[in-house]
């Protein structure tokens, strides 16, 4: 007794599942922290960043953030060169604290029914998951303490207006730079901490993590000072 239609049915269910599951997630390093970071990475993919941090906002929409909430490659290299023996965990924790603060700022401008609210809310949860797993117990160095204090100072005059997608692009890239072991790649030359890498990957059609323009633009502009009156 054979049931060809039944077998065909299984095949279609299988085919549909494979269809839904593509594209596959990029590879991930081992350990719980990497797992949490990779979940975040997958959720922060280019398509989502573009939809939820750009397309859903009015053209050229910006959010006012503290200077310290703009955390880019040059911050990492500056800190590495100015603080000898800076533990990598200090930079990783700074990254986490900065971007959790950034997400709070984004959430603040989003009404609950805004099409990006749910996404951003979940993103914040994924950051809290990372925080819980990482549970950095490091003593903060004076330099890092100062940055964190400035970032949380509501009376600062150092504000900058930045597009939400530019902030999250920086978040995505600096995450790769600071946790490279979690994002293994076959490209031996890959240097996640260089602009060159992201510029090249934007030219490869299969890797849609490019679109450096927002970040590059920001980097070229000298920060404008508009103090809070
Ligand atoms: C990005 O993530 C969403 C789910 O959050 C998924 O549906 C989509 O396929 C992903 N895009 C790419 C290019 O991986
Ligand atoms: C947005 O910015 C671009 C580039 O700076 C500019 O050409 C365009 O006119 C701006 N659009 C709006 C609606 O402000
Ligand atoms: C990153 O560098 C910029 C410009 O040098 C500075 O204004 C900002 O405070 C730095 N951010 C952090 C988190 O150190």
PDB file of C-alpha atoms in Angstrom, residues 34-130:
ATOM      1  CA  UNK A  34      28.642  34.304  21.451  1.00  0.00           C
ATOM      2  CA  UNK A  35      25.240  32.714  21.169  1.00  0.00           C
ATOM      3  CA  UNK A  36      23.570  35.814  22.615  1.00  0.00           C
ATOM      4  CA  UNK A  37      25.673  38.098  20.436  1.00  0.00           C
ATOM      5  CA  UNK A  38      24.885  36.088  17.310  1.00  0.00           C
ATOM      6  CA  UNK A  39      21.165  36.287  18.044  1.00  0.00           C
ATOM      7  CA  UNK A  40      21.645  40.033  18.259  1.00  0.00           C
ATOM      8  CA  UNK A  41      23.736  40.055  15.070  1.00  0.00           C
ATOM      9  CA  UNK A  42      21.071  38.137  13.149  1.00  0.00           C
ATOM     10  CA  UNK A  43      18.335  40.431  14.395  1.00  0.00           C
ATOM     11  CA  UNK A  44      20.416  43.485  13.501  1.00  0.00           C
ATOM     12  CA  UNK A  45      20.998  42.316   9.934  1.00  0.00           C
ATOM     13  CA  UNK A  46      21.149  44.841   7.139  1.00  0.00           C
ATOM     14  CA  UNK A  47      17.551  44.309   5.978  1.00  0.00           C
ATOM     15  CA  UNK A  48      16.197  44.892   9.460  1.00  0.00           C
ATOM     16  CA  UNK A  49      18.394  47.910  10.137  1.00  0.00           C
ATOM     17  CA  UNK A  50      17.269  49.464   6.886  1.00  0.00           C
ATOM     18  CA  UNK A  51      13.581  48.750   7.429  1.00  0.00           C
ATOM     19  CA  UNK A  52      13.263  49.558  11.109  1.00  0.00           C
ATOM     20  CA  UNK A  53      15.925  52.232  11.545  1.00  0.00           C
ATOM     21  CA  UNK A  54      15.576  54.063   8.240  1.00  0.00           C
ATOM     22  CA  UNK A  55      12.566  53.332   6.020  1.00  0.00           C
ATOM     23  CA  UNK A  56      10.123  53.596   8.897  1.00  0.00           C
ATOM     24  CA  UNK A  57      11.385  57.081   9.763  1.00  0.00           C
ATOM     25  CA  UNK A  58      10.909  60.342   7.863  1.00  0.00           C
ATOM     26  CA  UNK A  59      13.696  61.281   5.459  1.00  0.00           C
ATOM     27  CA  UNK A  60      16.853  62.478   7.218  1.00  0.00           C
ATOM     28  CA  UNK A  61      15.282  61.956  10.618  1.00  0.00           C
ATOM     29  CA  UNK A  62      17.846  62.317  13.384  1.00  0.00           C
ATOM     30  CA  UNK A  63      17.992  61.591  17.081  1.00  0.00           C
ATOM     31  CA  UNK A  64      19.867  63.791  19.510  1.00  0.00           C
ATOM     32  CA  UNK A  65      22.488  61.814  21.365  1.00  0.00           C
ATOM     33  CA  UNK A  66      25.444  62.529  23.622  1.00  0.00           C
ATOM     34  CA  UNK A  67      28.840  62.637  21.941  1.00  0.00           C
ATOM     35  CA  UNK A  68      29.734  59.554  23.931  1.00  0.00           C
ATOM     36  CA  UNK A  69      26.883  57.631  22.337  1.00  0.00           C
ATOM     37  CA  UNK A  70      28.691  57.723  19.032  1.00  0.00           C
ATOM     38  CA  UNK A  71      31.064  54.822  19.416  1.00  0.00           C
ATOM     39  CA  UNK A  72      33.039  53.999  16.309  1.00  0.00           C
ATOM     40  CA  UNK A  73      36.233  52.297  15.187  1.00  0.00           C
ATOM     41  CA  UNK A  74      38.294  55.393  15.906  1.00  0.00           C
ATOM     42  CA  UNK A  75      37.075  55.394  19.505  1.00  0.00           C
ATOM     43  CA  UNK A  76      38.281  51.828  19.869  1.00  0.00           C
ATOM     44  CA  UNK A  77      41.680  52.495  18.328  1.00  0.00           C
ATOM     45  CA  UNK A  78      42.074  55.742  20.271  1.00  0.00           C
ATOM     46  CA  UNK A  79      41.344  54.024  23.560  1.00  0.00           C
ATOM     47  CA  UNK A  80      43.605  51.099  22.714  1.00  0.00           C
ATOM     48  CA  UNK A  81      46.511  53.389  21.938  1.00  0.00           C
ATOM     49  CA  UNK A  82      46.002  55.878  24.768  1.00  0.00           C
ATOM     50  CA  UNK A  83      45.422  53.353  27.557  1.00  0.00           C
ATOM     51  CA  UNK A  84      48.234  50.812  27.771  1.00  0.00           C
ATOM     52  CA  UNK A  85      47.116  47.261  28.612  1.00  0.00           C
ATOM     53  CA  UNK A  86      43.465  48.199  28.340  1.00  0.00           C
ATOM     54  CA  UNK A  87      41.577  44.940  28.977  1.00  0.00           C
ATOM     55  CA  UNK A  88      39.409  43.982  26.034  1.00  0.00           C
ATOM     56  CA  UNK A  89      36.517  43.426  28.477  1.00  0.00           C
ATOM     57  CA  UNK A  90      36.540  47.119  29.312  1.00  0.00           C
ATOM     58  CA  UNK A  91      35.982  48.021  25.682  1.00  0.00           C
ATOM     59  CA  UNK A  92      33.331  45.348  25.291  1.00  0.00           C
ATOM     60  CA  UNK A  93      31.460  46.584  28.312  1.00  0.00           C
ATOM     61  CA  UNK A  94      31.723  50.171  27.133  1.00  0.00           C
ATOM     62  CA  UNK A  95      30.236  49.089  23.805  1.00  0.00           C
ATOM     63  CA  UNK A  96      27.362  47.389  25.599  1.00  0.00           C
ATOM     64  CA  UNK A  97      26.624  50.345  27.875  1.00  0.00           C
ATOM     65  CA  UNK A  98      26.813  52.857  25.046  1.00  0.00           C
ATOM     66  CA  UNK A  99      24.445  51.005  22.772  1.00  0.00           C
ATOM     67  CA  UNK A 100      21.937  50.192  25.497  1.00  0.00           C
ATOM     68  CA  UNK A 101      21.782  53.928  26.114  1.00  0.00           C
ATOM     69  CA  UNK A 102      21.368  54.578  22.381  1.00  0.00           C
ATOM     70  CA  UNK A 103      18.459  52.140  22.208  1.00  0.00           C
ATOM     71  CA  UNK A 104      16.772  53.904  25.108  1.00  0.00           C
ATOM     72  CA  UNK A 105      16.993  57.127  23.115  1.00  0.00           C
ATOM     73  CA  UNK A 106      15.502  55.511  20.022  1.00  0.00           C
ATOM     74  CA  UNK A 107      12.668  53.953  22.029  1.00  0.00           C
ATOM     75  CA  UNK A 108      11.885  57.330  23.586  1.00  0.00           C
ATOM     76  CA  UNK A 109      10.888  58.820  20.240  1.00  0.00           C
ATOM     77  CA  UNK A 110       8.767  55.848  19.190  1.00  0.00           C
ATOM     78  CA  UNK A 111       5.081  55.740  20.059  1.00  0.00           C
ATOM     79  CA  UNK A 112       3.966  52.257  20.987  1.00  0.00           C
ATOM     80  CA  UNK A 113       2.157  51.777  17.673  1.00  0.00           C
ATOM     81  CA  UNK A 114       5.053  52.935  15.549  1.00  0.00           C
ATOM     82  CA  UNK A 115       6.116  50.161  13.119  1.00  0.00           C
ATOM     83  CA  UNK A 116       9.627  50.189  14.604  1.00  0.00           C
ATOM     84  CA  UNK A 117       8.603  50.074  18.239  1.00  0.00           C
ATOM     85  CA  UNK A 118       8.270  46.320  18.588  1.00  0.00           C
ATOM     86  CA  UNK A 119      11.547  45.705  16.804  1.00  0.00           C
ATOM     87  CA  UNK A 120      13.475  48.198  18.920  1.00  0.00           C
ATOM     88  CA  UNK A 121      11.882  46.906  22.097  1.00  0.00           C
ATOM     89  CA  UNK A 122      12.969  43.370  21.265  1.00  0.00           C
ATOM     90  CA  UNK A 123      16.429  44.613  20.350  1.00  0.00           C
ATOM     91  CA  UNK A 124      16.736  46.098  23.797  1.00  0.00           C
ATOM     92  CA  UNK A 125      15.786  42.743  25.292  1.00  0.00           C
ATOM     93  CA  UNK A 126      18.494  41.010  23.269  1.00  0.00           C
ATOM     94  CA  UNK A 127      21.013  43.527  24.640  1.00  0.00           C
ATOM     95  CA  UNK A 128      19.872  42.782  28.169  1.00  0.00           C
ATOM     96  CA  UNK A 129      20.391  39.071  27.439  1.00  0.00           C
ATOM     97  CA  UNK A 130      23.963  39.815  26.386  1.00  0.00           C
TER      98      UNK A 130
END
